[in-house]
Structure formats: C-alpha cells, structure tokens
Coordinates of C-alpha atoms in Angstrom, one line a residue:
M5 CA -37.6 62.8 61.8
K6 CA -34.0 63.4 62.7
L7 CA -34.2 60.9 65.6
L8 CA -35.7 58.2 63.3
R9 CA -32.9 58.7 60.8
T10 CA -30.3 58.5 63.5
T11 CA -31.8 55.3 64.8
T12 CA -31.8 53.7 61.4
I13 CA -28.2 54.6 60.8
I14 CA -27.2 53.1 64.1
F15 CA -29.1 49.9 63.3
V16 CA -27.4 49.6 59.9
L17 CA -24.0 50.1 61.5
L18 CA -24.7 47.5 64.1
M19 CA -25.8 45.0 61.4
I20 CA -22.7 45.7 59.4
A21 CA -20.5 45.2 62.5
G22 CA -22.3 42.0 63.3
I23 CA -21.8 40.5 59.8
F24 CA -18.1 41.5 59.8
F25 CA -17.6 39.9 63.2
F26 CA -19.3 36.7 62.0
V27 CA -17.3 36.5 58.8
R28 CA -14.0 37.1 60.6
R29 CA -15.0 34.4 63.2
I30 CA -15.6 31.8 60.4
E31 CA -12.3 32.7 58.6
K32 CA -10.2 32.3 61.8
T33 CA -11.8 28.9 62.7
E34 CA -9.6 25.9 61.9
Y35 CA -11.7 22.8 61.3
G36 CA -10.1 19.4 62.2
K37 CA -6.5 20.8 62.2
S38 CA -4.1 19.1 64.7
N39 CA -0.7 20.3 66.1
I40 CA 1.5 17.4 64.6
V41 CA 4.7 18.6 66.5
Y42 CA 2.8 18.5 69.8
Y43 CA 1.4 15.0 69.1
N44 CA 4.8 13.6 67.9
D45 CA 6.3 14.7 71.2
Q46 CA 3.4 13.0 73.0
L47 CA 4.0 9.8 71.0
H48 CA 7.6 9.6 72.1
R49 CA 6.7 10.2 75.7
V50 CA 4.1 7.4 75.5
Q51 CA 6.6 5.0 73.9
A52 CA 9.2 5.8 76.5
D53 CA 6.7 5.3 79.4
L54 CA 5.6 1.9 78.0
I55 CA 9.2 0.7 77.6
S56 CA 9.9 1.9 81.2
G57 CA 7.2 -0.5 82.4
L58 CA 4.1 1.7 83.0
T59 CA 0.9 -0.1 82.2
E60 CA -1.4 0.9 79.4
K61 CA -4.0 2.2 81.7
E62 CA -1.5 4.4 83.5
V63 CA -0.2 5.8 80.2
E64 CA -3.8 6.4 78.9
K65 CA -4.7 8.3 82.0
K66 CA -1.4 10.3 82.0
Y67 CA -1.7 11.4 78.4
N68 CA -5.4 11.4 77.9
C69 CA -5.2 8.9 75.0
S70 CA -6.3 5.5 74.0
I71 CA -3.7 2.6 73.4
V72 CA -4.5 -0.4 71.3
M73 CA -1.7 -3.0 71.2
S74 CA -2.6 -4.3 67.8
I75 CA -1.8 -3.6 64.2
D76 CA -4.8 -5.3 62.8
P77 CA -6.8 -2.7 60.8
N78 CA -10.0 -4.5 61.6
E79 CA -9.6 -4.3 65.3
P80 CA -13.0 -3.2 66.6
E81 CA -11.5 -0.7 69.0
L82 CA -9.5 0.9 66.2
L83 CA -12.6 1.0 63.9
K84 CA -14.4 2.8 66.7
L85 CA -11.6 5.3 67.0
F86 CA -11.6 5.8 63.2
S87 CA -15.3 6.5 63.4
Q88 CA -14.7 9.2 66.0
R89 CA -12.2 10.9 63.7
A90 CA -9.4 10.3 66.3
L91 CA -5.8 11.1 65.6
I92 CA -4.1 7.6 65.4
M93 CA -0.3 7.2 65.4
D94 CA 1.9 4.1 65.4
I95 CA 3.8 2.8 68.5
T96 CA 7.1 1.4 67.4
Y97 CA 9.8 -0.6 69.2
D98 CA 13.2 -1.3 67.6
G99 CA 11.8 -0.1 64.3
E100 CA 8.7 -2.4 64.4
I101 CA 5.1 -1.3 64.8
I102 CA 3.7 -2.9 67.9
G103 CA 0.4 -1.0 68.4
K104 CA -1.5 2.2 68.0
V105 CA -2.0 5.3 70.2
A106 CA -5.1 7.6 69.5
W107 CA -6.2 11.0 70.7
T108 CA -9.9 12.0 70.5
D109 CA -9.5 15.6 71.7
I110 CA -9.9 16.7 68.1
K111 CA -13.6 16.0 68.5
D112 CA -13.7 18.2 71.6
H113 CA -11.9 20.9 69.7
M114 CA -14.5 20.7 66.9
E115 CA -17.3 20.8 69.5
A116 CA -15.8 24.0 71.0
Q117 CA -15.6 25.5 67.5
K118 CA -19.2 24.6 66.9
R119 CA -20.3 26.1 70.2
G120 CA -18.4 29.3 69.3
L121 CA -20.2 29.6 66.0
I122 CA -23.5 29.0 67.7
I123 CA -22.7 31.8 70.2
S124 CA -21.7 34.1 67.4
V125 CA -24.9 33.5 65.5
I126 CA -26.9 34.1 68.7
I127 CA -25.1 37.4 69.4
I128 CA -25.8 38.6 65.8
W129 CA -29.5 37.7 66.1
I130 CA -29.7 39.4 69.5
I131 CA -28.2 42.5 67.8
I132 CA -30.8 42.2 65.0
M133 CA -33.6 41.7 67.5
V134 CA -32.6 44.6 69.7
G135 CA -32.1 46.8 66.6
V136 CA -35.5 45.9 65.1
S137 CA -37.2 46.3 68.5
G138 CA -35.5 49.8 68.8
I139 CA -36.8 50.8 65.4
I140 CA -40.3 49.5 66.3
F141 CA -40.3 51.3 69.6
T142 CA -39.0 54.5 67.9
V143 CA -41.7 54.3 65.2
Y144 CA -44.4 53.7 67.9
Y145 CA -43.3 56.3 70.4
F146 CA -42.4 59.1 68.0
M147 CA -45.0 58.4 65.2
V148 CA -47.9 56.0 66.1
K149 CA -48.4 57.3 69.7
P150 CA -48.5 61.0 68.7
V151 CA -51.0 60.1 66.0
K152 CA -53.2 58.3 68.6
E153 CA -52.9 61.3 71.0
M154 CA -53.8 63.7 68.2
K155 CA -56.8 61.5 67.4
S156 CA -58.1 61.6 71.0
Y157 CA -57.3 65.3 71.3
S158 CA -59.1 66.2 68.1
Q159 CA -62.2 64.3 69.3
E160 CA -62.2 66.3 72.5
I161 CA -61.9 69.5 70.6
A162 CA -64.7 68.4 68.3
K163 CA -66.9 67.9 71.4
G164 CA -66.2 71.5 72.4
N165 CA -63.8 70.6 75.3
L166 CA -61.3 73.4 74.8
D167 CA -59.7 72.7 78.2
A168 CA -58.2 69.5 77.0
S169 CA -54.4 69.7 76.4
I170 CA -52.2 67.6 74.4
P171 CA -48.7 66.5 75.6
I172 CA -46.1 68.3 73.5
H173 CA -42.9 66.3 72.7
K174 CA -40.7 68.6 70.7
N175 CA -38.4 65.8 69.6
N176 CA -40.9 63.6 67.9
L177 CA -42.1 63.8 64.3
F178 CA -45.2 65.8 65.2
G179 CA -43.6 68.1 67.9
S180 CA -44.0 71.4 66.0
F181 CA -47.4 70.4 64.7
T182 CA -48.8 69.5 68.2
E183 CA -47.4 72.7 69.6
S184 CA -49.1 74.7 66.9
F185 CA -52.3 72.8 67.3
D186 CA -52.3 73.5 71.1
I187 CA -51.7 77.2 70.4
M188 CA -54.7 77.0 68.1
R189 CA -56.7 75.4 70.9
E190 CA -55.7 78.2 73.4
E191 CA -56.7 80.8 70.8
L192 CA -60.1 79.1 70.3
K193 CA -60.6 79.0 74.0
A194 CA -59.7 82.6 74.5
S195 CA -61.9 83.6 71.5
R196 CA -64.8 81.6 73.0
E197 CA -64.3 83.2 76.4
R198 CA -64.3 86.7 74.8
E199 CA -67.4 85.8 72.9
I200 CA -69.1 84.6 76.1
Q201 CA -68.0 87.7 78.0
A202 CA -69.3 89.9 75.1
E203 CA -72.6 88.1 75.0
K204 CA -72.9 88.2 78.8
A205 CA -72.1 92.0 78.8
K206 CA -74.7 92.5 76.1
K207 CA -77.3 90.6 78.1
E208 CA -76.4 92.4 81.3
M209 CA -76.8 95.7 79.5
V210 CA -80.2 94.7 78.0
A211 CA -81.4 93.4 81.4
E212 CA -80.2 96.5 83.2
L213 CA -81.7 98.9 80.7
S214 CA -84.9 96.9 80.7
H215 CA -85.2 97.1 84.4
D216 CA -84.3 100.7 84.6
I217 CA -86.6 101.8 81.8
K218 CA -89.5 100.6 84.0
T219 CA -89.1 103.5 86.4
P220 CA -89.3 106.4 83.9
V221 CA -92.1 104.6 82.1
A222 CA -93.9 104.3 85.5
T223 CA -93.3 108.1 86.0
I224 CA -94.8 108.8 82.6
Q225 CA -97.9 106.6 83.4
T226 CA -98.2 108.4 86.8
T227 CA -98.0 111.8 85.2
C228 CA -100.6 110.7 82.6
E229 CA -102.9 109.7 85.4
V230 CA -102.5 113.1 87.2
L231 CA -103.2 115.0 84.0
K232 CA -106.2 112.8 83.2
L233 CA -107.6 113.2 86.7
K234 CA -107.3 117.0 86.4
A235 CA -109.0 117.0 83.0
E236 CA -111.8 114.8 84.3
R237 CA -112.4 117.0 87.3
K238 CA -112.7 120.0 84.9
L239 CA -115.3 118.1 82.9
E240 CA -117.1 117.2 86.1
K241 CA -117.1 120.8 87.2
Y242 CA -118.9 121.8 84.0
D243 CA -121.5 119.1 84.5
E244 CA -122.1 120.0 88.2
T245 CA -122.6 123.8 87.7
D246 CA -125.2 123.4 85.0
V247 CA -124.3 126.9 83.8
K248 CA -124.7 128.0 80.2
I249 CA -121.4 127.4 78.6
D250 CA -120.0 130.4 76.9
S251 CA -117.5 130.3 74.0
G252 CA -114.4 130.5 76.2
K253 CA -115.6 127.7 78.5
T254 CA -116.5 125.6 75.5
G255 CA -112.9 125.9 74.3
E256 CA -111.6 124.8 77.7
L257 CA -114.0 121.8 77.6
V258 CA -112.7 120.8 74.2
D259 CA -109.1 121.1 75.4
A260 CA -109.9 118.9 78.5
K261 CA -111.4 116.2 76.3
D262 CA -108.4 116.5 73.9
I263 CA -106.0 116.2 76.8
I264 CA -107.8 113.0 78.1
E265 CA -107.6 111.4 74.6
K266 CA -103.9 112.2 74.2
V267 CA -103.1 111.2 77.8
D268 CA -104.9 107.9 77.2
L269 CA -102.8 107.4 74.0
I270 CA -99.5 108.2 75.8
S271 CA -100.5 105.9 78.7
A272 CA -101.3 103.1 76.3
K273 CA -98.0 103.5 74.5
A274 CA -96.1 103.6 77.8
D275 CA -97.9 100.3 78.8
V276 CA -96.7 98.8 75.5
I277 CA -93.2 99.9 76.2
N278 CA -93.4 98.4 79.7
Q279 CA -94.6 95.1 78.4
L280 CA -91.8 95.0 75.8
M281 CA -89.2 95.7 78.4
Q282 CA -90.7 93.0 80.6
S283 CA -90.3 90.5 77.8
I284 CA -86.7 91.5 77.1
F285 CA -85.9 91.5 80.8
H286 CA -87.3 88.0 81.3
A287 CA -85.1 86.8 78.4
T288 CA -81.9 88.0 80.0
L289 CA -82.8 87.8 83.7
E290 CA -80.8 84.7 84.4
E291 CA -77.6 86.2 82.8
L292 CA -77.6 89.2 85.2
D293 CA -74.4 88.6 87.2
H294 CA -72.2 91.7 86.7
I295 CA -73.0 95.4 86.1
H296 CA -70.2 97.9 85.6
V297 CA -70.1 100.8 88.1
E298 CA -67.7 103.8 87.4
K299 CA -67.4 105.9 90.5
K300 CA -66.1 109.4 90.3
E301 CA -65.7 112.4 92.6
E302 CA -69.1 114.2 92.5
S303 CA -70.9 116.9 94.5
S304 CA -73.4 115.6 97.1
L305 CA -75.8 118.3 95.9
I306 CA -76.6 116.2 92.9
I307 CA -78.4 113.8 95.2
K308 CA -80.7 116.6 96.4
E309 CA -81.6 117.3 92.7
Y310 CA -82.6 113.7 92.3
F311 CA -85.1 113.9 95.1
E312 CA -86.4 117.3 94.0
R313 CA -87.1 115.9 90.5
M314 CA -88.9 112.8 91.9
N315 CA -90.9 115.0 94.3
M316 CA -93.0 116.3 91.3
N317 CA -95.0 113.0 91.3
T318 CA -94.3 111.7 94.8
S319 CA -94.6 113.1 98.3
I320 CA -91.0 113.2 99.4
I321 CA -90.1 115.3 102.4
L322 CA -86.5 116.5 102.8
E323 CA -86.1 116.8 106.6
N324 CA -82.9 118.8 106.4
D325 CA -80.5 120.5 104.1
M326 CA -78.0 118.4 102.1
P327 CA -74.4 119.1 103.4
E328 CA -72.1 119.9 100.5
Y329 CA -69.4 117.2 100.2
L330 CA -67.4 115.6 97.5
V331 CA -68.3 111.9 97.4
Y332 CA -67.4 108.9 95.3
M333 CA -70.4 107.8 93.2
D334 CA -71.7 106.9 89.8
K335 CA -74.4 109.4 88.9
L336 CA -76.4 107.0 86.8
R337 CA -76.2 104.2 89.3
M338 CA -77.2 106.5 92.2
E339 CA -80.3 107.6 90.2
Q340 CA -81.2 104.0 89.7
V341 CA -80.7 103.4 93.4
F342 CA -83.1 106.1 94.4
D343 CA -85.6 105.1 91.7
N344 CA -85.6 101.5 93.1
I345 CA -86.0 102.6 96.8
I346 CA -88.6 105.3 96.2
G347 CA -90.4 103.0 93.7
N348 CA -90.6 100.2 96.3
S349 CA -92.0 102.6 98.9
I350 CA -94.7 103.9 96.6
K351 CA -95.6 100.3 95.5
Y352 CA -95.6 98.6 98.9
A353 CA -96.2 101.5 101.4
G354 CA -98.0 104.3 99.6
T355 CA -97.2 106.8 102.3
D356 CA -95.2 110.0 102.5
I357 CA -91.4 109.4 102.3
N358 CA -89.0 111.2 104.6
V359 CA -85.4 111.7 103.7
Y360 CA -82.6 112.7 106.1
F361 CA -79.0 113.6 105.4
S362 CA -76.2 113.2 107.9
E363 CA -72.5 112.3 108.3
A364 CA -71.3 108.9 109.5
E365 CA -67.8 107.6 110.5
V366 CA -67.3 103.9 110.2
A367 CA -64.8 101.3 109.0
K368 CA -61.5 101.6 110.9
R369 CA -58.5 101.7 108.5
S370 CA -55.2 99.8 109.2
D371 CA -53.6 103.0 110.3
G372 CA -56.3 103.6 112.9
S373 CA -58.2 106.3 111.0
S374 CA -61.8 106.0 109.9
D375 CA -63.6 106.5 106.6
R376 CA -66.2 109.2 106.6
F377 CA -69.5 108.7 104.7
L378 CA -72.5 110.7 103.7
K379 CA -75.5 108.9 105.2
I380 CA -78.9 109.2 103.4
T381 CA -81.8 107.8 105.3
V382 CA -85.0 107.1 103.4
R383 CA -88.1 106.2 105.5
D384 CA -91.7 105.4 104.7
H385 CA -94.6 104.8 107.0
G386 CA -96.0 101.5 105.6
P387 CA -96.3 98.1 107.2
G388 CA -92.6 97.3 106.7
V389 CA -91.1 93.9 105.9
P390 CA -91.8 90.8 108.0
E391 CA -88.8 90.2 110.3
E392 CA -88.1 86.7 109.0
E393 CA -87.8 88.1 105.5
L394 CA -85.5 91.0 106.3
P395 CA -82.2 89.1 105.7
L396 CA -83.5 87.8 102.3
I397 CA -84.9 90.9 100.6
S398 CA -81.6 92.0 99.2
E399 CA -80.9 88.6 97.6
K400 CA -81.3 88.3 93.9
Y401 CA -84.8 87.2 92.7
Y402 CA -86.3 87.1 96.3
R403 CA -89.8 88.4 96.7
G404 CA -91.7 88.4 99.9
K405 CA -94.9 86.5 100.5
N406 CA -97.1 89.6 100.8
V407 CA -96.0 91.1 97.5
Q408 CA -96.8 88.2 95.1
E409 CA -99.7 90.1 93.7
K410 CA -97.4 93.1 92.8
S411 CA -95.4 93.1 89.6
G412 CA -91.6 92.9 90.0
Y413 CA -88.6 90.6 89.7
G414 CA -87.1 90.7 93.1
I415 CA -83.8 92.3 92.1
G416 CA -84.5 96.0 93.1
L417 CA -82.7 95.9 96.5
Y418 CA -80.1 93.4 95.1
L419 CA -79.1 96.1 92.6
V420 CA -79.2 98.8 95.2
K421 CA -76.8 96.9 97.5
N422 CA -74.6 95.9 94.5
Y423 CA -74.4 99.5 93.3
M424 CA -73.6 101.0 96.7
E425 CA -70.8 98.5 97.5
K426 CA -69.2 99.0 94.1
Q427 CA -69.2 102.8 94.8
G428 CA -67.2 102.2 98.0
G429 CA -70.2 102.6 100.3
G430 CA -73.0 100.4 101.5
M431 CA -76.6 99.9 102.5
E432 CA -78.5 98.9 105.6
Y433 CA -82.2 98.5 106.1
Y434 CA -84.6 97.7 109.0
N435 CA -88.2 98.2 110.3
D436 CA -88.9 101.3 112.5
D437 CA -92.6 102.3 112.2
G438 CA -92.2 101.6 108.5
F439 CA -89.4 100.5 106.3
V440 CA -86.0 102.4 106.6
V441 CA -83.1 102.2 104.1
E442 CA -79.8 103.8 105.0
L443 CA -77.4 104.5 102.1
Y444 CA -73.7 105.3 102.7
L445 CA -71.6 107.2 100.1
K446 CA -67.8 107.5 100.9
K447 CA -66.5 111.0 101.2
V448 CA -63.5 112.1 99.3
G449 CA -60.4 112.7 101.5

C-alpha cells in the first residue's frame, strides 16, 4: 500500500511539472515578432550594395532576401510575399522609393516555434503515458498478480496439496497476508503429518498386538488339548476296566466330564479371539512398517526363563547352561522373537527343539576391537526350508510354497530380524539336518 501511494505521488508531481513546463514554454514563445533594428541594418547594407553596383541576385544571395524593383502594390511577386507574411521594407535612393526588399525567415521562425510546441506536447504525453503505465504495472504487480497467485494457491490447498508454496513478496499489498497464509499451510501440513504418524502408530500397535496375541492364544488352545486328552483317557480307562464304579471313582468321572466341557468352552472362546485378531490384523497388515524397540541392559538369564516357560507345552531341550551376561535387549520383543521361532518350528517341523548358548565375537570396530555377542542357536529336525527360498523367508509377507495350507501372514521371521537388528544384534538362519536359527544379542561393555 505504501509503494502504491508513493507511485501515485510521483506521478502527480510529474504531471504538475509537465504542465508547468508546457505553460512556461507557451508564455516565452514570441509569435511573428521581428527584430526591427537588425532588419534596418540589413536594409541599409542592401541599399549600399545595390548602389555599389552588385546585381539583385548577388544581393539576394548575400542577405537571404527577395528584391522587387517595383513600387506597384499589385505586383504579383509582392502579392506572393505578402501572402507568405514576409517582412517587406522600402528601398530608397535620394529620398525616393525605388523598390522593395523582403525577408521570409519569419515563416521559418514560426515553423521552429511550432515544432517546439509539438515537441513539448509529445514530451508531456510521454510523461503521462509512462506515469500511467507505471501505475498500471504497479497495480498489476502488487495487487492483481498476488490475487491470481493466491487464487491458484488456494485451489492447490483445496485439493489437499499442502506441499505447494506461495511466493512471498513482503513489499506488496498482500505481503503480510501471504506470509501468514503460508505459515497456516505449514501448520496444516505438520498437523496432517502428525495425524498420519499417530494413525500409523495406532495401526502398527494394533497389528503388532494382533500378531503377538496369536501365540498365547495358541498356547491356551494347546493346553486345552492336553487337558482334554488327559480327561478323555481317564474316561476311556473306566470304560476299559469294566469295574464296578464306586462313589469315589464316580466323582472322578464326573470331574473328567466337567473338565472336558470347560476345556471345550475355553478352546472355543480362544478360537473366537484368534479369529477376531486375524480380522484386526488383516485390516492393518499393509500399514506395518515400523515397530518401536526399546533396548535396555538386561540379564541373559531372563532368556533361559523364556524357554523354561515354553517347555511346559513344547519339547525344548536346553543343551547347555546359559552363561550369565548383561546384554542389550527389549524383554517384550525378545519374548516375541522366541514365540515366533518356536511357533514356526512346531508348525512346520513338529520335532524336538534343541537350544544352544555360546559367545561370539564379530563386527570389528573402527579402533580395531570387536563387539561380543551372546549367541543363541535354535535347531529343529524337520525338513528345513528349500534352498531357493532361504533368502526370501525373512522378507515381509513372504510364504514358502510348501506352507500355503498352513495359517500365517509371512511376517514372523521378518519381525524377528527387525527386532534383533534394532536391539543391536542380528539373526542368521540356514539348513543343517533341519532348520537352524542363530540369534545374536550384544553384550554390555
């Protein structure tokens, strides 16, 4: 706004200066006025040259004049000079008029004045044109153009393109407005990104919980199957002996039947939970890109407790004692790692599982020293994984050809690898009379 006001003031001052110049130019112009003293002197010179014997042509050429040696007012040449508004003076000799001398340069003088006025008018109109053009340009550049930019910018924002940015010109009429509008865009973009991240984190949490709930639910179902099998064997025992059932045995039989009913109910509910978790997991599976891992210094003996708890329903053989170290790990994630690995062995191998503990030294540091790791080797005795599929089984969503009839999503080993790397360790796997997984946890110090 300040710039537009300054431009208008400059334009008005230029117009006033132009008008003043034009008026002064007109006032100083003398129209048809001749210098009589000058021409009287010229007349005497002409008369003297004619008396001295110079011809009329020579005198006309010398003084740029016209000589008519006649005093007849109707002389055609004189009439022509009168029509041209020439300055005509009498040529005298011994007090008598013998002719006329005329100068037509007054016409040239008036033409020069006319040209001067035309030039003055042209200059004034050029000033007006430049001034008006400057105002039009100023209005367009500082008012119309920003409005067009704002229109285009607002259309992009309406489409949801929050990456679009508007040029900010602080000196134009909308400078502060466009800057505030762009700040609003950045805040909207940041708010949307926070919303996306929050939604993504929520989906990741749901997907993670949905996947991890499967393992304890499977443990519940397995335990139910074991309890039911024991109860059914007790019932079969009474049927086979064909012995008269006393009151004590009758109570045991009733308890066995009651156990079977309750176990069936628990198993059915666990199956419902599993189906619900599968539905939730399917809804968020594609959003599973990042899971938080918080590694802390923990005792390695915690890992032994994991295997001892899992050994209640699974044949896990610990081949040696767990060395006591401080290692970097996230207890929750490590439990999920073991659940995935042991669950895969049970699902695809169905054999005993051997676990070995040892120490490994790998990964040279920049100072020449090495990191030390607790190495956990988990081995089953199943058919293993086809060699051509080994490089792929830790990829997200990959499932081998021979496991299509098994339930699953193909992210178990992907999560294992992800968790181990984020704890500062790693994972390796290979076939060796079964499928072998080696887990590395970094030691403290």
